[in-house]
mmCIF file of C-alpha atoms and ligand atoms in Angstrom:
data_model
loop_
_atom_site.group_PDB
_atom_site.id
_atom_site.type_symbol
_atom_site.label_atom_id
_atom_site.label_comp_id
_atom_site.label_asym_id
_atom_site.label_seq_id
_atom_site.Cartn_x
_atom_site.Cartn_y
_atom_site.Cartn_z
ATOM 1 C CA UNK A 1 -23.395 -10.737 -10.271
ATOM 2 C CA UNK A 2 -23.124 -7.402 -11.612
ATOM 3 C CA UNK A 3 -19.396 -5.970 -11.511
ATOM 4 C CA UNK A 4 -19.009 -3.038 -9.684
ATOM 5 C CA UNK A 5 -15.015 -2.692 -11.133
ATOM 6 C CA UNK A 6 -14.701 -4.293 -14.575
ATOM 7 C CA UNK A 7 -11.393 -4.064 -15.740
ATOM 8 C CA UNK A 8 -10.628 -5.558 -19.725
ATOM 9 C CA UNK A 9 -7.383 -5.968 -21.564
ATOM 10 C CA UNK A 10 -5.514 -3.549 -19.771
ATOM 11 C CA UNK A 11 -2.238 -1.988 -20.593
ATOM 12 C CA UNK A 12 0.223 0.099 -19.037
ATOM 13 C CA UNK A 13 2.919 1.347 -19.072
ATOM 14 C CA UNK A 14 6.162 3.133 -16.653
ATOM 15 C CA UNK A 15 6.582 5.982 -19.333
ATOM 16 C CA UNK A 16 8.231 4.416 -22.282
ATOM 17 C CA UNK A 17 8.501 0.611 -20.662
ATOM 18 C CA UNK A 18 5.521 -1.544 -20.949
ATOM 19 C CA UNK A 19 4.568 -3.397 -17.180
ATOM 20 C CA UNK A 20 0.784 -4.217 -18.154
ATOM 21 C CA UNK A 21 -0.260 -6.294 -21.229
ATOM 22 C CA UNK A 22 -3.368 -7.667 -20.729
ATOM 23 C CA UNK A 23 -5.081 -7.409 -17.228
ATOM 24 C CA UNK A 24 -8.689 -8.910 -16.860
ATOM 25 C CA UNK A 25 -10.369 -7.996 -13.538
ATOM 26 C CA UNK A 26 -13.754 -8.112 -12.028
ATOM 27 C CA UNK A 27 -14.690 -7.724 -8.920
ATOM 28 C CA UNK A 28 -18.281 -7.655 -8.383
ATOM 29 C CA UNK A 29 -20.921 -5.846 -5.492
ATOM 30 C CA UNK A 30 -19.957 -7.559 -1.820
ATOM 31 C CA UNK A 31 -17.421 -9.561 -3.325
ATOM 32 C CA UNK A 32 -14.102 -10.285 -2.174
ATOM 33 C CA UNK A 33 -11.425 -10.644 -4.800
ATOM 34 C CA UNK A 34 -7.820 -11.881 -4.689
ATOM 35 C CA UNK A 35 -5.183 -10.211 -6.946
ATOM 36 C CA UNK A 36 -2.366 -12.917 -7.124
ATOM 37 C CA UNK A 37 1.099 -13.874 -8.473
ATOM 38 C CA UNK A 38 4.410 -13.960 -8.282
ATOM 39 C CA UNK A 39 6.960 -10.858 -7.249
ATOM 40 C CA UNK A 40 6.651 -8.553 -10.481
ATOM 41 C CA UNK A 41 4.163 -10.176 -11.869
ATOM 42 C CA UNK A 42 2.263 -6.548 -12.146
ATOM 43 C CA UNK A 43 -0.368 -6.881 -9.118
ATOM 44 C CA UNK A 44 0.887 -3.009 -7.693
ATOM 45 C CA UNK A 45 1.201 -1.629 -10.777
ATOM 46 C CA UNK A 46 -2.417 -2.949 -11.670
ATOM 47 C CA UNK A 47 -3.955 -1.338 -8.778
ATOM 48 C CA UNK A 48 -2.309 1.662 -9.803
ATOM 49 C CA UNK A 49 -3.672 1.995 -13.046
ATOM 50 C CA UNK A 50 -7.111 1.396 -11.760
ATOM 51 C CA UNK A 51 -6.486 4.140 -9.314
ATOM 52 C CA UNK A 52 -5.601 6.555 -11.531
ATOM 53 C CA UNK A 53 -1.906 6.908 -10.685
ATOM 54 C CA UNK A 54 0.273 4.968 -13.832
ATOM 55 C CA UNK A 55 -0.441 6.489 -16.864
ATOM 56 C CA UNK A 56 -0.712 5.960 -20.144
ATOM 57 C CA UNK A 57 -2.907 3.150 -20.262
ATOM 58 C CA UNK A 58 -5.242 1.362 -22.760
ATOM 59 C CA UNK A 59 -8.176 -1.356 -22.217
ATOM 60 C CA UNK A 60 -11.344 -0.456 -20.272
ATOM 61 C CA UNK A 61 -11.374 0.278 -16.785
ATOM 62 C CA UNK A 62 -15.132 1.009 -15.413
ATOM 63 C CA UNK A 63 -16.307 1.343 -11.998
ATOM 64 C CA UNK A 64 -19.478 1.818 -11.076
ATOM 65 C CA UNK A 65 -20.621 1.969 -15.155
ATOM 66 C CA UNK A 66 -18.184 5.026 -15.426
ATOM 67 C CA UNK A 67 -15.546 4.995 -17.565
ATOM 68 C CA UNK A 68 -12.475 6.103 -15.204
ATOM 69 C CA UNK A 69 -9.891 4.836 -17.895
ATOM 70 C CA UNK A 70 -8.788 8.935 -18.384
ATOM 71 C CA UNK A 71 -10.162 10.441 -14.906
ATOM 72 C CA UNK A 72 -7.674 11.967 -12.670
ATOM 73 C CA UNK A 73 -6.946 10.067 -9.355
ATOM 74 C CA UNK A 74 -8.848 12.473 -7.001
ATOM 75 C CA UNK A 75 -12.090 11.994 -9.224
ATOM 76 C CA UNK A 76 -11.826 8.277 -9.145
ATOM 77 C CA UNK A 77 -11.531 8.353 -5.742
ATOM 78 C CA UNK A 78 -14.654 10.252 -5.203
ATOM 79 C CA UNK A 79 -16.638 7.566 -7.322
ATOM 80 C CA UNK A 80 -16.012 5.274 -3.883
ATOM 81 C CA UNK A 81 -12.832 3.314 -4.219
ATOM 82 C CA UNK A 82 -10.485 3.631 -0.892
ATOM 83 C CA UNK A 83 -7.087 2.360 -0.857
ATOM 84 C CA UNK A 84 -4.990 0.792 1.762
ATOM 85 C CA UNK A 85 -1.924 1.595 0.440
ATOM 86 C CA UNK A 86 1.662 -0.531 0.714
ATOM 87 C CA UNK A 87 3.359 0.587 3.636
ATOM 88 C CA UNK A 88 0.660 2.115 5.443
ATOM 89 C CA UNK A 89 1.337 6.124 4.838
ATOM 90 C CA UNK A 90 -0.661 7.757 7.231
ATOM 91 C CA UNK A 91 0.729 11.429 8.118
ATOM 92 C CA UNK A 92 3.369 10.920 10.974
ATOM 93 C CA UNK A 93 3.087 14.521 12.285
ATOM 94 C CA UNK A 94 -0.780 14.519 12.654
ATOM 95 C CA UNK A 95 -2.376 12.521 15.356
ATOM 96 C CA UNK A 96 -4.507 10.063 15.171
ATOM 97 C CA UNK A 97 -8.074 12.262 14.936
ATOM 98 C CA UNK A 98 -6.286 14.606 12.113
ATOM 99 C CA UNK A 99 -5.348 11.314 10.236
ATOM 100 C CA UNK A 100 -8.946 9.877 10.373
ATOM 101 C CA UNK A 101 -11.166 13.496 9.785
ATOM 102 C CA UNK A 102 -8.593 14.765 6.579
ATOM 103 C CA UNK A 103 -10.394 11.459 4.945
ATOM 104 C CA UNK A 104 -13.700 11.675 5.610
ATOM 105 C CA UNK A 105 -16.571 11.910 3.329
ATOM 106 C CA UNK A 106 -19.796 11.490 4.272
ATOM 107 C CA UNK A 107 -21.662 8.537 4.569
ATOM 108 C CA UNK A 108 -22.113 5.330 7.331
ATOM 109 C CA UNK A 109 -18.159 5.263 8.239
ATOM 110 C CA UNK A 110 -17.756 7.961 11.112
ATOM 111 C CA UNK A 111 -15.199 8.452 13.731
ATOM 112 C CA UNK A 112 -17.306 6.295 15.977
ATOM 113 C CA UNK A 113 -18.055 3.429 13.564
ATOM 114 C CA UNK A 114 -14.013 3.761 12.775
ATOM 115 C CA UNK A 115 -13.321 3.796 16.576
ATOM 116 C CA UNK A 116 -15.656 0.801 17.030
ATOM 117 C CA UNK A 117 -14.021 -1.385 14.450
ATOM 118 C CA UNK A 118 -10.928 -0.578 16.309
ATOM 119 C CA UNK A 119 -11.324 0.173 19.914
ATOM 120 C CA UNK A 120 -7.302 1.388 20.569
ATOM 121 C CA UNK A 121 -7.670 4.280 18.138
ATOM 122 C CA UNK A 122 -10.121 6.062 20.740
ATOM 123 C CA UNK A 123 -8.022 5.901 23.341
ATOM 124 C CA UNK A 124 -5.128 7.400 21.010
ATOM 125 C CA UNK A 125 -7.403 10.122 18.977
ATOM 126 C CA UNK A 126 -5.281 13.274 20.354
ATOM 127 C CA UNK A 127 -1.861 11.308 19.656
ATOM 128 C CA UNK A 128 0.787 11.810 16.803
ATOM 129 C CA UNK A 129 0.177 8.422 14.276
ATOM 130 C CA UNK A 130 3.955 8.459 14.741
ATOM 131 C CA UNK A 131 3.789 7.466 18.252
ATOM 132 C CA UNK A 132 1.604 4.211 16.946
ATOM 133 C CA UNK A 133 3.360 0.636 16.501
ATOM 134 C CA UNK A 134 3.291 -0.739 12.529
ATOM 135 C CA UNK A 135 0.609 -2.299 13.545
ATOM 136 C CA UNK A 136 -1.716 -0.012 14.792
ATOM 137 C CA UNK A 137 -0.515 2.687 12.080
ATOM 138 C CA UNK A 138 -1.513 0.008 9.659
ATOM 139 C CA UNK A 139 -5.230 -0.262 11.582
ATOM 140 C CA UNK A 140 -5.413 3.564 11.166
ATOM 141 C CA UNK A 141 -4.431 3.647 7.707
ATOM 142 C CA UNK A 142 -7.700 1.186 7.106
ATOM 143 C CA UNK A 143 -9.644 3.444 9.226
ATOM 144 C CA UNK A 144 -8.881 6.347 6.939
ATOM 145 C CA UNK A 145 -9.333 4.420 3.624
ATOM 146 C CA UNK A 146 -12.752 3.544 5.362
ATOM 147 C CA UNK A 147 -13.389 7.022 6.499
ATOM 148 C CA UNK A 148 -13.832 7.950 2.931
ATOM 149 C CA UNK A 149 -16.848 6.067 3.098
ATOM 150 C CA UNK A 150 -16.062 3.505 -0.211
ATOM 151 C CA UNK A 151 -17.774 1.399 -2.433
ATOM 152 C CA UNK A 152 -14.854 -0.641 -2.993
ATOM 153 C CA UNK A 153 -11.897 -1.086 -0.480
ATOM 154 C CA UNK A 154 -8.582 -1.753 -2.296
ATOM 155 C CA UNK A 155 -6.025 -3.213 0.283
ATOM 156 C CA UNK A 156 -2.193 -4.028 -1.040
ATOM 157 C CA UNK A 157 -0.307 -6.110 1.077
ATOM 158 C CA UNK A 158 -1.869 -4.951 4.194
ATOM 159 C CA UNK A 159 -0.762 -7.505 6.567
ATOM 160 C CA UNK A 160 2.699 -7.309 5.427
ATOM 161 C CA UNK A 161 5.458 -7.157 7.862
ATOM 162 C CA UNK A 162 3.368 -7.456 10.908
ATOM 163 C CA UNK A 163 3.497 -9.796 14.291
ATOM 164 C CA UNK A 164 1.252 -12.812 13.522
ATOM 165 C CA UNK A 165 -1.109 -11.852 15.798
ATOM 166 C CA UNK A 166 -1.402 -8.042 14.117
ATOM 167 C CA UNK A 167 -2.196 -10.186 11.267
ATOM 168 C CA UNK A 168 -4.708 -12.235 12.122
ATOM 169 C CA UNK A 169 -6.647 -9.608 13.364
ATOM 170 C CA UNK A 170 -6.384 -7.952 10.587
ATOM 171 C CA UNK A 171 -7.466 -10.824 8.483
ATOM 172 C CA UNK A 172 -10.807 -10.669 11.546
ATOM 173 C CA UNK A 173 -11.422 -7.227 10.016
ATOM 174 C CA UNK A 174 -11.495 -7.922 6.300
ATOM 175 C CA UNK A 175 -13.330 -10.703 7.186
ATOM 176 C CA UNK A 176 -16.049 -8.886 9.329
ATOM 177 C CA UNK A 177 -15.938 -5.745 6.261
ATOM 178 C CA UNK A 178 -17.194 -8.953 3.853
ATOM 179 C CA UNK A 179 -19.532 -10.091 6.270
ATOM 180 C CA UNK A 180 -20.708 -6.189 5.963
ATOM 181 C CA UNK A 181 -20.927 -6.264 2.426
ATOM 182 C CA UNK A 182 -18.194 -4.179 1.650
ATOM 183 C CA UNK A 183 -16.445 -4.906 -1.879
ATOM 184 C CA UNK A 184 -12.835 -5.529 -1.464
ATOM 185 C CA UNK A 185 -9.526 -6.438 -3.888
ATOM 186 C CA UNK A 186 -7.144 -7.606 -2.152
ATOM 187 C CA UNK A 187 -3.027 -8.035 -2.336
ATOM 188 C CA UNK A 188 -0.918 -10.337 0.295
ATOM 189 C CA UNK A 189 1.386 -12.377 0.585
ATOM 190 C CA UNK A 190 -0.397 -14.786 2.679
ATOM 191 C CA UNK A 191 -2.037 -17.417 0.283
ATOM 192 C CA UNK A 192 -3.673 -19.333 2.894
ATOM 193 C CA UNK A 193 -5.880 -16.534 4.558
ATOM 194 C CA UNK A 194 -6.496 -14.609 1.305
ATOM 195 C CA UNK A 195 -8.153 -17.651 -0.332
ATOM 196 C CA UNK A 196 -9.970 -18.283 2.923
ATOM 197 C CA UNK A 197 -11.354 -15.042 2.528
ATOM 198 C CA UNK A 198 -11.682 -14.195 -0.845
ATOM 199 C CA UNK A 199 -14.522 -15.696 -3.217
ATOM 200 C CA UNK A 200 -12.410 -15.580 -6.035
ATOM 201 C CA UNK A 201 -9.184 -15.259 -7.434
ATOM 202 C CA UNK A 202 -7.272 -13.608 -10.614
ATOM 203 C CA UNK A 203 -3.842 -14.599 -11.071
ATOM 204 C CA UNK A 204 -1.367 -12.122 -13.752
ATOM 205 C CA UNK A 205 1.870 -13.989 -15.200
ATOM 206 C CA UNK A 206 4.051 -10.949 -16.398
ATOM 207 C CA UNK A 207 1.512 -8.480 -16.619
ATOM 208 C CA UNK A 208 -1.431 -10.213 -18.204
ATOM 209 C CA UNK A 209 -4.422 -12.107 -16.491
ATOM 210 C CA UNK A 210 -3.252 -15.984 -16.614
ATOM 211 C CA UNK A 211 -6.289 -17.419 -14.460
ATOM 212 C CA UNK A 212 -9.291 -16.381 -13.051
ATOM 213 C CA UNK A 213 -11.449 -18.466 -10.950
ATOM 214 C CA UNK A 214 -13.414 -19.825 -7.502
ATOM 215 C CA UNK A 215 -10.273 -20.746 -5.314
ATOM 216 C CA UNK A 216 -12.154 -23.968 -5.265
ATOM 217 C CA UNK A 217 -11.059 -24.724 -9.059
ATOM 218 C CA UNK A 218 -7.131 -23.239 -8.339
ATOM 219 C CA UNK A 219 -5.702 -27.028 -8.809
ATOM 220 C CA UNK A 220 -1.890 -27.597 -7.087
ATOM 221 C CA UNK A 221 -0.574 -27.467 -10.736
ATOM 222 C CA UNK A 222 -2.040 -23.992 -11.198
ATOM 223 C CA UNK A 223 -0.942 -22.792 -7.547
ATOM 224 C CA UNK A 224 2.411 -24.286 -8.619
ATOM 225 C CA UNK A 225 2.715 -22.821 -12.154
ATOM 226 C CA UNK A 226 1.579 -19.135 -11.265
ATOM 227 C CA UNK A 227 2.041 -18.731 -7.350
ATOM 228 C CA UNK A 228 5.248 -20.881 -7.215
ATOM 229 C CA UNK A 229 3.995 -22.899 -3.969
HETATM 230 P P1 ATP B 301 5.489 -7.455 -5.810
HETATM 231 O O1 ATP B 301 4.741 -8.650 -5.349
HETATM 232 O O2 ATP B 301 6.961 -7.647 -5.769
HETATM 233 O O3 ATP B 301 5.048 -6.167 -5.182
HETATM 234 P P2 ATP B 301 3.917 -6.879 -8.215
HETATM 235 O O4 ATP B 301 3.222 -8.079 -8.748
HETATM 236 O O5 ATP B 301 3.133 -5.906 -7.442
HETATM 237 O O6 ATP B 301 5.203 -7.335 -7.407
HETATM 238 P P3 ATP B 301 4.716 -4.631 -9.803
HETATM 239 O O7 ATP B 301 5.404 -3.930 -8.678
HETATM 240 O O8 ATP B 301 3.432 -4.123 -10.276
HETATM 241 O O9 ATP B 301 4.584 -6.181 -9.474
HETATM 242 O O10 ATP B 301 5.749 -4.682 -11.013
HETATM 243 C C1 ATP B 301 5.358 -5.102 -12.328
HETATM 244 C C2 ATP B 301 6.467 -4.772 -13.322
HETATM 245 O O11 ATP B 301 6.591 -3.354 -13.452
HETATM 246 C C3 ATP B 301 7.832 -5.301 -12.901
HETATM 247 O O12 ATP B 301 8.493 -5.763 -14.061
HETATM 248 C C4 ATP B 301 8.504 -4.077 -12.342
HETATM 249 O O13 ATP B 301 9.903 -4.163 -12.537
HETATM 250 C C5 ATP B 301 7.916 -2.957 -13.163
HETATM 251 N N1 ATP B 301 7.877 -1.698 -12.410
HETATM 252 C C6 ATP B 301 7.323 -1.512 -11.172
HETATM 253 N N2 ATP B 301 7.450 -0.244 -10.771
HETATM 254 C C7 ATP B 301 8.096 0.408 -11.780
HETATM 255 C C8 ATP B 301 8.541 1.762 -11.999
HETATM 256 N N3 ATP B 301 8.304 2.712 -11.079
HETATM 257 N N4 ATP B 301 9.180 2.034 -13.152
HETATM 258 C C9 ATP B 301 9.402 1.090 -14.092
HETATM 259 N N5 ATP B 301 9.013 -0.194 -13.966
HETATM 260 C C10 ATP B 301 8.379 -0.542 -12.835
#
């Protein structure tokens, strides 16, 4: 499978402290890959660095064949990545219409595709994302990352802090976005539905890549060692 982000020996660091030392990631076109490992182990700060956003860093970073090791955030988000980020952030003040257009770049994801994966935001277009539960503000926040039409779907702890049932439909729509084809990297805190979903899994131990594999090779001493379960 051709890799669509190929990420090798990656370092970074928080000005003069070192967080990455080492991070080998590939996730390839329509695949679904799991960023693991324990609190601080560098998952966030990895995403980051592929996004543009912690800098300096060393290593390769390419998406999409282009070297994005030095671009700017706003140019490596043009190239087609979309991020779901922690905590949701979608602009309080704005409703739910404003939130959704300010992202959009062309392409298949529309406000009607958007309003189809999730059928409450139409009802809600002309209201303030404030007025939303967590829920639904998290919904809308992966309605705007997918309003920018992306190649790649980055989603950090996206089901985090929810009602069980927010979850799992959450969990319906990443499944239904691989069943689409979309690429996706994703960061949770729920083992057992991201290696459901996922076809494969790369696990950092203090800021380096300690395992990468099908979940179908992670053996209990591995999930034990690096995940702590
Ligand atoms: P969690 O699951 O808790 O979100 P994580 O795997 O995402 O953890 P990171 O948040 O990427 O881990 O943290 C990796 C390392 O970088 C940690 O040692 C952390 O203390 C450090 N770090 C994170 N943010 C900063 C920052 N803004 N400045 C300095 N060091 C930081």
């Amino acid at each position: 499978m051709s890799s669509l982000l190929h990420v090798d020996n990656m370092h970074a660091w928080y000005g003069s402290s070192q967080a990455l030392f080492g991070v080998d990631l590939d996730v390839g076109e329509g695949e679904v890959v799991a960023l693991m490992g324990r609190n601080g182990m560098g998952k966030t700060t990895a995403i980051q660095t592929v996004l543009g956003l912690i800098r300096p860093c060393t290593g390769e970073i390419r998406f999409s064949g282009h070297d994005i090791a030095n671009l700017p955030p706003h140019r490596i988000a043009r190239l087609g990545i979309g991020l779901v980020p922690e905590g949701r952030r979608c602009f309080p003040n704005l409703t739910v219409r404003e939130n959704l257009l300010s992202a959009s770049r062309r392409g298949e994801w529309t406000l009607g595709k958007t309003c189809g994966l999730f059928p409450f935001l139409r009802e809600r277009l002309d209201q303030p994302a404030a007025t939303l539960s967590g829920g639904e503000q998290q919904m809308l926040a992966i309605g705007r990352a997918l309003m920018t039409n992306p190649r790649m779907l980055i989603m950090d702890e996206a089901t985090e802090g929810l009602a069980p049932l927010v979850q799992q439909e959450i969990w319906s729509v990443i499944g239904s976005l691989k069943h689409d084809g979309l690429s996706i990297l994703l960061v949770d805190k729920a083992v057992r539905e991201l290696l459901q979903v996922s076809d494969r899994c790369v696990i950092l131990e203090k800021g380096r890549t300690a395992w990468t594999g099908r979940h179908s090779d992670l053996s209990p001493e591995t999930v034990e060692r690096y995940l702590g379960i």
